[in-house]
JSON list of C-alpha atoms in Angstrom, two decimals:
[
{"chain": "A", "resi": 1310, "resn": "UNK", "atom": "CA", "xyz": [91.55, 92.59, 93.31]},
{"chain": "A", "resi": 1311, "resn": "UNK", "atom": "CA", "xyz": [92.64, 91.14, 96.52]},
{"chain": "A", "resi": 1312, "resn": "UNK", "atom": "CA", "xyz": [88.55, 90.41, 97.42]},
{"chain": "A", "resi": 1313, "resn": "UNK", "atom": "CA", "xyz": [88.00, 89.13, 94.28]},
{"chain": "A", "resi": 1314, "resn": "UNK", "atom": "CA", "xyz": [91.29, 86.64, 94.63]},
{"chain": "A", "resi": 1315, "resn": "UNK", "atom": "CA", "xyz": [89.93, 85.16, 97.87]},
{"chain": "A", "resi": 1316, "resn": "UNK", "atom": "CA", "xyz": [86.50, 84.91, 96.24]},
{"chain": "A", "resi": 1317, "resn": "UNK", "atom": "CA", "xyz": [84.81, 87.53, 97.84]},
{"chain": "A", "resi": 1318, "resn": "UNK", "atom": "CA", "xyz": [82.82, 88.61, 94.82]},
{"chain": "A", "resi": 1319, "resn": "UNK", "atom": "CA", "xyz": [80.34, 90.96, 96.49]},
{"chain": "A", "resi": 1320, "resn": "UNK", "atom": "CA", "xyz": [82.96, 92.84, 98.74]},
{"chain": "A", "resi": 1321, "resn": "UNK", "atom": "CA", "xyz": [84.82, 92.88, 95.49]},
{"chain": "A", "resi": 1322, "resn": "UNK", "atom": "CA", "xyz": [81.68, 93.87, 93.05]},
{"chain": "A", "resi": 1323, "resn": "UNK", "atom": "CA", "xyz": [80.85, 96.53, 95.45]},
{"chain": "A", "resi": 1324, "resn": "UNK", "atom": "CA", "xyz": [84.08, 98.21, 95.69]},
{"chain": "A", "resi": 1325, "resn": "UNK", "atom": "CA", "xyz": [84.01, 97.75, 91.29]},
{"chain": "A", "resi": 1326, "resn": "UNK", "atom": "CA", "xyz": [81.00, 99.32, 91.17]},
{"chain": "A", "resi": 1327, "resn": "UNK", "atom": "CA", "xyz": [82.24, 102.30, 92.99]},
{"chain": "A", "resi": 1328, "resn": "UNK", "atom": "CA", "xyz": [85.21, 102.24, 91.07]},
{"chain": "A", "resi": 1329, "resn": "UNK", "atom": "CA", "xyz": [83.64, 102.28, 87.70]},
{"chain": "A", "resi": 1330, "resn": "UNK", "atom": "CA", "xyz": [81.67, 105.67, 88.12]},
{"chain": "A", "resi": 1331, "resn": "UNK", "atom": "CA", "xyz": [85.35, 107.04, 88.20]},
{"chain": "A", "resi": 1332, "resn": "UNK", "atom": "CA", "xyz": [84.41, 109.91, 85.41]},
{"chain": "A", "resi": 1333, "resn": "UNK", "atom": "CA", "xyz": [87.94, 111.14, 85.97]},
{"chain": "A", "resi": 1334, "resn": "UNK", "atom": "CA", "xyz": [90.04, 108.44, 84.99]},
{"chain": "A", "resi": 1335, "resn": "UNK", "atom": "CA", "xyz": [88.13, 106.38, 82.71]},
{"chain": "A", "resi": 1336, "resn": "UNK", "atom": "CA", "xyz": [90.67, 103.92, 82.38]},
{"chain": "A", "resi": 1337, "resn": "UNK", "atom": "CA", "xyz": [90.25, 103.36, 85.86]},
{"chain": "A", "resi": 1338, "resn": "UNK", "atom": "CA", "xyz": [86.25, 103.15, 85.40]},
{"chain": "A", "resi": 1339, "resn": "UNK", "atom": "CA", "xyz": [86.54, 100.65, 82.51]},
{"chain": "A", "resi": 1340, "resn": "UNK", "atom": "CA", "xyz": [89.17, 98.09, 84.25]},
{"chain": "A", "resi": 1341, "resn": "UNK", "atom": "CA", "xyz": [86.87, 98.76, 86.77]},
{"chain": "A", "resi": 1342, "resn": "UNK", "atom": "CA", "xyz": [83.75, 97.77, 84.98]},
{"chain": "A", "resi": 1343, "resn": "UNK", "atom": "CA", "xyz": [85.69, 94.66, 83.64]},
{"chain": "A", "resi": 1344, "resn": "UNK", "atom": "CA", "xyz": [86.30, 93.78, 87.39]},
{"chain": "A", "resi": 1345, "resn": "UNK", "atom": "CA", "xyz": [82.44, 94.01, 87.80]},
{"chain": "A", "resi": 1346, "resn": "UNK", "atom": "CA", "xyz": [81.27, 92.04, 84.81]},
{"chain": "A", "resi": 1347, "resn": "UNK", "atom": "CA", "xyz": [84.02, 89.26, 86.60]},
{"chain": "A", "resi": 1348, "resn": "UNK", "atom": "CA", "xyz": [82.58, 89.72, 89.77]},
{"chain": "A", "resi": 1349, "resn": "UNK", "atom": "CA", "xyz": [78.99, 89.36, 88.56]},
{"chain": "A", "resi": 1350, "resn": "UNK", "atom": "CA", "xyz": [79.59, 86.23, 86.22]},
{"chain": "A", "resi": 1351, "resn": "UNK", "atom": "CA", "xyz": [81.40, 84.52, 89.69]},
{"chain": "A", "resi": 1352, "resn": "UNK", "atom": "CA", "xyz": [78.81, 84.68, 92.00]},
{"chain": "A", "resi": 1353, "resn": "UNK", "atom": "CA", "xyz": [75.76, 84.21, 89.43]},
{"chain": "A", "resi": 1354, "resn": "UNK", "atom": "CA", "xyz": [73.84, 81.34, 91.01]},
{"chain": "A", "resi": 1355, "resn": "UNK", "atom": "CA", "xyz": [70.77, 81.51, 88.71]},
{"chain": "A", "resi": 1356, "resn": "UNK", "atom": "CA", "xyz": [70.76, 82.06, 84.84]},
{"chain": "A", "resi": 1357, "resn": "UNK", "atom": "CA", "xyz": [68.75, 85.84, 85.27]},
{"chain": "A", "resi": 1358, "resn": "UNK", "atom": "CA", "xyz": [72.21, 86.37, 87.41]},
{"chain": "A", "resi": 1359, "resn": "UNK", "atom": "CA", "xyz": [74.46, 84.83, 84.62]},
{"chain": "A", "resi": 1360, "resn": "UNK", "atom": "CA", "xyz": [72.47, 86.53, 81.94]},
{"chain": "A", "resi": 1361, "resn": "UNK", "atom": "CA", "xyz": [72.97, 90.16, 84.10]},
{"chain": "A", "resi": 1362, "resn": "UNK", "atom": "CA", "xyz": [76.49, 89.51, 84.17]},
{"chain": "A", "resi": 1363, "resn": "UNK", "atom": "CA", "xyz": [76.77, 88.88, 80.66]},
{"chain": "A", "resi": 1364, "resn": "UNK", "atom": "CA", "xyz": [75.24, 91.87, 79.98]},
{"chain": "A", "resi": 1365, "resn": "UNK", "atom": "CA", "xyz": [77.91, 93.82, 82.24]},
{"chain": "A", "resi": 1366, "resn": "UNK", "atom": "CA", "xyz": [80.42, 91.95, 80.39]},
{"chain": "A", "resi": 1367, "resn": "UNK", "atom": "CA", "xyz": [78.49, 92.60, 77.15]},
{"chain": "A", "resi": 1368, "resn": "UNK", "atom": "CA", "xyz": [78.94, 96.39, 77.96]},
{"chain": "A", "resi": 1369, "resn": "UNK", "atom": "CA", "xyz": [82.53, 96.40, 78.97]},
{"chain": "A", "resi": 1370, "resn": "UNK", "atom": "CA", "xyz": [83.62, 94.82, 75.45]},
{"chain": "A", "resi": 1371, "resn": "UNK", "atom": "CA", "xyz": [81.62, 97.76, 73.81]},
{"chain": "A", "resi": 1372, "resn": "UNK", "atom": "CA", "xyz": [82.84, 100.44, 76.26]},
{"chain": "A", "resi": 1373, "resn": "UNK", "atom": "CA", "xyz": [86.36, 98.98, 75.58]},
{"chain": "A", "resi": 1374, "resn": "UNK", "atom": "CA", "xyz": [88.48, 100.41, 72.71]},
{"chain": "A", "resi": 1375, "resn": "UNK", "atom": "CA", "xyz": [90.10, 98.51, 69.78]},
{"chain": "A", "resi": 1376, "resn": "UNK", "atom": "CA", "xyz": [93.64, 98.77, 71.70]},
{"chain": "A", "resi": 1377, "resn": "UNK", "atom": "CA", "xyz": [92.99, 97.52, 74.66]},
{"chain": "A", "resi": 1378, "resn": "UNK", "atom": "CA", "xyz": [96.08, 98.48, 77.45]},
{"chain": "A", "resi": 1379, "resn": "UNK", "atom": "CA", "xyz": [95.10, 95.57, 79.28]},
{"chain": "A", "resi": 1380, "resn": "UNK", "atom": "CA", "xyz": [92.80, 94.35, 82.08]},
{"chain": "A", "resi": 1381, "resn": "UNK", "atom": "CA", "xyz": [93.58, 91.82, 84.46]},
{"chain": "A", "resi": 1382, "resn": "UNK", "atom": "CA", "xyz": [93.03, 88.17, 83.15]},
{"chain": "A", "resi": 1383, "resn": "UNK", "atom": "CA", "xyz": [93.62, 86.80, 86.54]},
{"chain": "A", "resi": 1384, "resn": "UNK", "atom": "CA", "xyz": [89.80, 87.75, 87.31]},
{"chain": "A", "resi": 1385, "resn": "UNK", "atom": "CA", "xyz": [88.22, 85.20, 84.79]},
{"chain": "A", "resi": 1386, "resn": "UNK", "atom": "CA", "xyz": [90.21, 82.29, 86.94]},
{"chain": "A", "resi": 1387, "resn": "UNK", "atom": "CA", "xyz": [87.43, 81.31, 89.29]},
{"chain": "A", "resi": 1388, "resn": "UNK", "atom": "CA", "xyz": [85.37, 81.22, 85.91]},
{"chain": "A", "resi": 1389, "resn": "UNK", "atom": "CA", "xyz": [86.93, 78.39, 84.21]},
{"chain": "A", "resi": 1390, "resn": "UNK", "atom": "CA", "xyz": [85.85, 75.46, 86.58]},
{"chain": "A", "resi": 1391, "resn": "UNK", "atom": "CA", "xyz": [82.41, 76.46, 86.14]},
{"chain": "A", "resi": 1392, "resn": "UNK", "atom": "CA", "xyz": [82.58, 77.13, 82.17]},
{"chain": "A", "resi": 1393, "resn": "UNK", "atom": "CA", "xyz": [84.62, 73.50, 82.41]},
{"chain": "A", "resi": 1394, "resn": "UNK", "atom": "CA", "xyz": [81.50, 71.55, 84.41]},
{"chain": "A", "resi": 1395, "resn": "UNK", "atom": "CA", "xyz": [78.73, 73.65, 82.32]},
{"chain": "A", "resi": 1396, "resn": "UNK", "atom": "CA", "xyz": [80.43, 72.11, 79.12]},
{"chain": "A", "resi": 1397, "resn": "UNK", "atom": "CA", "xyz": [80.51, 68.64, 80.49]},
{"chain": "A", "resi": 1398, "resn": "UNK", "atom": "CA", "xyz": [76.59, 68.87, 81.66]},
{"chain": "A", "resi": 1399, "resn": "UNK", "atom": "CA", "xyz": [75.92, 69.06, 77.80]},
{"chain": "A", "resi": 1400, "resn": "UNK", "atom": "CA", "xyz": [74.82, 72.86, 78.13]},
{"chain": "A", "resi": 1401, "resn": "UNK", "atom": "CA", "xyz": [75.43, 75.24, 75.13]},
{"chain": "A", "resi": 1402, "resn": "UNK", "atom": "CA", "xyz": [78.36, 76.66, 75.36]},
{"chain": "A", "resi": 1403, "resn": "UNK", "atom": "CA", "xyz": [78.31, 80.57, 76.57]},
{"chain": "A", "resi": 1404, "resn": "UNK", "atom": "CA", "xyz": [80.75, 81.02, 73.25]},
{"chain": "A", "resi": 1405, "resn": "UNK", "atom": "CA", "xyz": [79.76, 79.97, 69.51]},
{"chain": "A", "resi": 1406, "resn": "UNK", "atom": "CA", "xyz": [82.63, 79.24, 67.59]},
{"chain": "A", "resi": 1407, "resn": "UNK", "atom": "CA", "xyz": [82.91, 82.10, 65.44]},
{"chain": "A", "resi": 1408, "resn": "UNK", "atom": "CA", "xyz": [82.95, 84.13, 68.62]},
{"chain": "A", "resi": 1409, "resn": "UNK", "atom": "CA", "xyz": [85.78, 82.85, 70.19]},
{"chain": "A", "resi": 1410, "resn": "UNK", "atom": "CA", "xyz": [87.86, 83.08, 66.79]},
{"chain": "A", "resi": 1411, "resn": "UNK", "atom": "CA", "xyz": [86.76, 86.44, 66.35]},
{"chain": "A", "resi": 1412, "resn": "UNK", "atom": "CA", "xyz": [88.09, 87.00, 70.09]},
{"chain": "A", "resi": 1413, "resn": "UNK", "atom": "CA", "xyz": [91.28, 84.89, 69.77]},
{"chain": "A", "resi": 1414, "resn": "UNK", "atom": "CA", "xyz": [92.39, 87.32, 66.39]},
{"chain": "A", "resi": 1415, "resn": "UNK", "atom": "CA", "xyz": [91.11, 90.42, 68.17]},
{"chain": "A", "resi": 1416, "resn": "UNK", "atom": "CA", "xyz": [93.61, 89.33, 71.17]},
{"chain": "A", "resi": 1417, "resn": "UNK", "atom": "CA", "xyz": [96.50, 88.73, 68.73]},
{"chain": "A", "resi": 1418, "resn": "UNK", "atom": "CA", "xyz": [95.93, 92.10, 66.64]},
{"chain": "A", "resi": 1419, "resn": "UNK", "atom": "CA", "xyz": [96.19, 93.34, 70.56]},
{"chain": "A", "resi": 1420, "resn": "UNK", "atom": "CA", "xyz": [99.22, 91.55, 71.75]},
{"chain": "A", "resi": 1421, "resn": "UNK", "atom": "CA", "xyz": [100.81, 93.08, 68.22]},
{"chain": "A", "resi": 1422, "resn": "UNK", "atom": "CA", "xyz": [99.79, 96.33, 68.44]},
{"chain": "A", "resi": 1423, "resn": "UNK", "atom": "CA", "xyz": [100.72, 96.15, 72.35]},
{"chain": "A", "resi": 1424, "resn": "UNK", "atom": "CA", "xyz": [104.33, 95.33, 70.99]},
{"chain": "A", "resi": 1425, "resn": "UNK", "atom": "CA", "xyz": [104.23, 97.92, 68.09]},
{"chain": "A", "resi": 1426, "resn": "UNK", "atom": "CA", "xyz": [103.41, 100.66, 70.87]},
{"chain": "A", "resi": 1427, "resn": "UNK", "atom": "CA", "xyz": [106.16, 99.29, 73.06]},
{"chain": "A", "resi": 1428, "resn": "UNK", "atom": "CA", "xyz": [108.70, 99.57, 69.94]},
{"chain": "A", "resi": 1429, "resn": "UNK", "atom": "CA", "xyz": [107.46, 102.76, 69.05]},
{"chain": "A", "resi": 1430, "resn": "UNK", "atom": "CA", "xyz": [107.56, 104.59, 72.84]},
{"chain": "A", "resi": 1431, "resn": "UNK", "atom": "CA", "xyz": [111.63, 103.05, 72.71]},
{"chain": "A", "resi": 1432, "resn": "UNK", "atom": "CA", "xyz": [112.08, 104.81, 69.45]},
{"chain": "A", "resi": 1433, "resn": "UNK", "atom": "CA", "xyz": [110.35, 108.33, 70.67]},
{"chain": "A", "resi": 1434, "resn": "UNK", "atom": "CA", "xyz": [111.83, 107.48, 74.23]},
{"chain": "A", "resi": 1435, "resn": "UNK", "atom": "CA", "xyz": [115.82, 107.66, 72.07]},
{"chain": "A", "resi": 1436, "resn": "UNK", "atom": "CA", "xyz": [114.47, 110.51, 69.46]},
{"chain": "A", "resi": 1437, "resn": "UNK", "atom": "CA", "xyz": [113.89, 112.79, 72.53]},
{"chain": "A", "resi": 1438, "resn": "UNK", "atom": "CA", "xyz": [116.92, 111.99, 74.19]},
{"chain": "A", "resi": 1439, "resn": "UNK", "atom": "CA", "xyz": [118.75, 112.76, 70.61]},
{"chain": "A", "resi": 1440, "resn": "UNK", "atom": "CA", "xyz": [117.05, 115.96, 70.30]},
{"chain": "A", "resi": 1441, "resn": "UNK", "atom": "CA", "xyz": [117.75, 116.87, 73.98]},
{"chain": "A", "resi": 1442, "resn": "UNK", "atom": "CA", "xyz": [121.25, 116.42, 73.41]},
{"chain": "A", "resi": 1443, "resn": "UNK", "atom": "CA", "xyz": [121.40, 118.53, 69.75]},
{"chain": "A", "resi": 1444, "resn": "UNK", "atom": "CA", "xyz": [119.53, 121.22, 72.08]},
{"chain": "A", "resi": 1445, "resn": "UNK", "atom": "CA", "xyz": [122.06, 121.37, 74.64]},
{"chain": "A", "resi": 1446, "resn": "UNK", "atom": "CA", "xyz": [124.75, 121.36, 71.86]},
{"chain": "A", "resi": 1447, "resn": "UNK", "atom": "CA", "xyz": [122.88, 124.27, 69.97]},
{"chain": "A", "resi": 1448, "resn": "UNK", "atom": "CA", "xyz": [123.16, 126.10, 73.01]},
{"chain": "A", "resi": 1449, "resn": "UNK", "atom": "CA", "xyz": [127.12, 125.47, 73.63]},
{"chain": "A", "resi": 1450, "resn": "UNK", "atom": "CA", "xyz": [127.19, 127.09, 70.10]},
{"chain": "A", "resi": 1451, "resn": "UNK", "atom": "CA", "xyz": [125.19, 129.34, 70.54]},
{"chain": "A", "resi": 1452, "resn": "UNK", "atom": "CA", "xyz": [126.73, 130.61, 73.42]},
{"chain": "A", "resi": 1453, "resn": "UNK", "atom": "CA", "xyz": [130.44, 130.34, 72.14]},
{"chain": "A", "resi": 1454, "resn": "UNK", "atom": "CA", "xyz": [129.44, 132.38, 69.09]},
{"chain": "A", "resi": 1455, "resn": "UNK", "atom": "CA", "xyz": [128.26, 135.03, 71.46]},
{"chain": "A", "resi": 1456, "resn": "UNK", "atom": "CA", "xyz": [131.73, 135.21, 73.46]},
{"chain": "A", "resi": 1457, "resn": "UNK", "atom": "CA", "xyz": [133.49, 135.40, 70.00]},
{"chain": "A", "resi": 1458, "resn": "UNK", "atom": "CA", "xyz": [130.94, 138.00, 68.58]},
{"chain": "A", "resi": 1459, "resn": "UNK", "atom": "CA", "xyz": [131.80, 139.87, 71.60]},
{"chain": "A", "resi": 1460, "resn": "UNK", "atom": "CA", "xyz": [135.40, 139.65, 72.02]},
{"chain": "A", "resi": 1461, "resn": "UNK", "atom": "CA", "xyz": [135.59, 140.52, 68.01]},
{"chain": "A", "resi": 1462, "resn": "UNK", "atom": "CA", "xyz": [133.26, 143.82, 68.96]},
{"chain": "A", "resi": 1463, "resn": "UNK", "atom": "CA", "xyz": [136.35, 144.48, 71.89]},
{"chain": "A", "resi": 1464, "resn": "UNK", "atom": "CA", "xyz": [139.49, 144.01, 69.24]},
{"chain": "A", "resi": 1465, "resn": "UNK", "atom": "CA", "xyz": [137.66, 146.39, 66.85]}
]
């Protein structure tokens, strides 16, 4: 991250593209491979380059699952100025229309499902600390019964 931040986007796509071969974590491999695509689309001077970064980032959306954790949005940041000038040169934009909606509601049903999860780890985070507490309190009983069960046997 910190290469990529100071714009060193090969030092930064080479130490992504180690990164995303992680088969061990493959969270790691597909933040990773998100870092790559970024890296790729910065430093794409010609449009073969642009059109293999596309293609990275093309494969990271399909390699990404429906709830997303997150990735670091920081790394499209050196992307905007050039999206910004492409779009005032009168190019096509990168993005139809439809895309971007369909993007913009995916990123919502994220950001809600992101909360949802959040609500629901609270909730399972109290339930457990409820049922750790009945536990110990089963025990106590448990263990009280036992005393009395044994100091009946010892009247008897």
């Amino acid at each position: 991250m910190d290469s990529y931040l100071a714009g060193q986007y090969e030092k930064a796509a080479s130490i992504f593209q180690r990164l995303s071969g992680d088969v061990t974590d493959p969270v790691l491999a597909r933040k990773a491979y998100f870092g790559l695509a970024c890296a790729s689309l910065a430093m794409a001077k010609t449009p073969e380059e642009l059109r293999e970064g596309l293609n990275l980032w093309n494969t990271w959306v399909q390699m990404t699952p429906e709830v997303l954790p997150s990735e670091d949005p920081r790394l499209i940041t050196p992307l905007l100025p050039r999206l910004a000038a492409s779009h005032s040169q009168s190019s096509p934009p990168l993005l139809s229309e439809a895309e971007i909606d369909r993007e913009l509601a995916r990123s919502r049903r994220l950001a809600g499902c992101q909360e949802e999860s959040g609500k629901i780890k609270d909730l399972l985070r109290r339930k457990t600390a409820e049922a750790e507490a009945l536990r110990s309190q089963l025990n106590a009983l448990e263990r009280l019964h036992q005393e009395i069960s044994h100091k009946k046997k010892g009247l008897e």
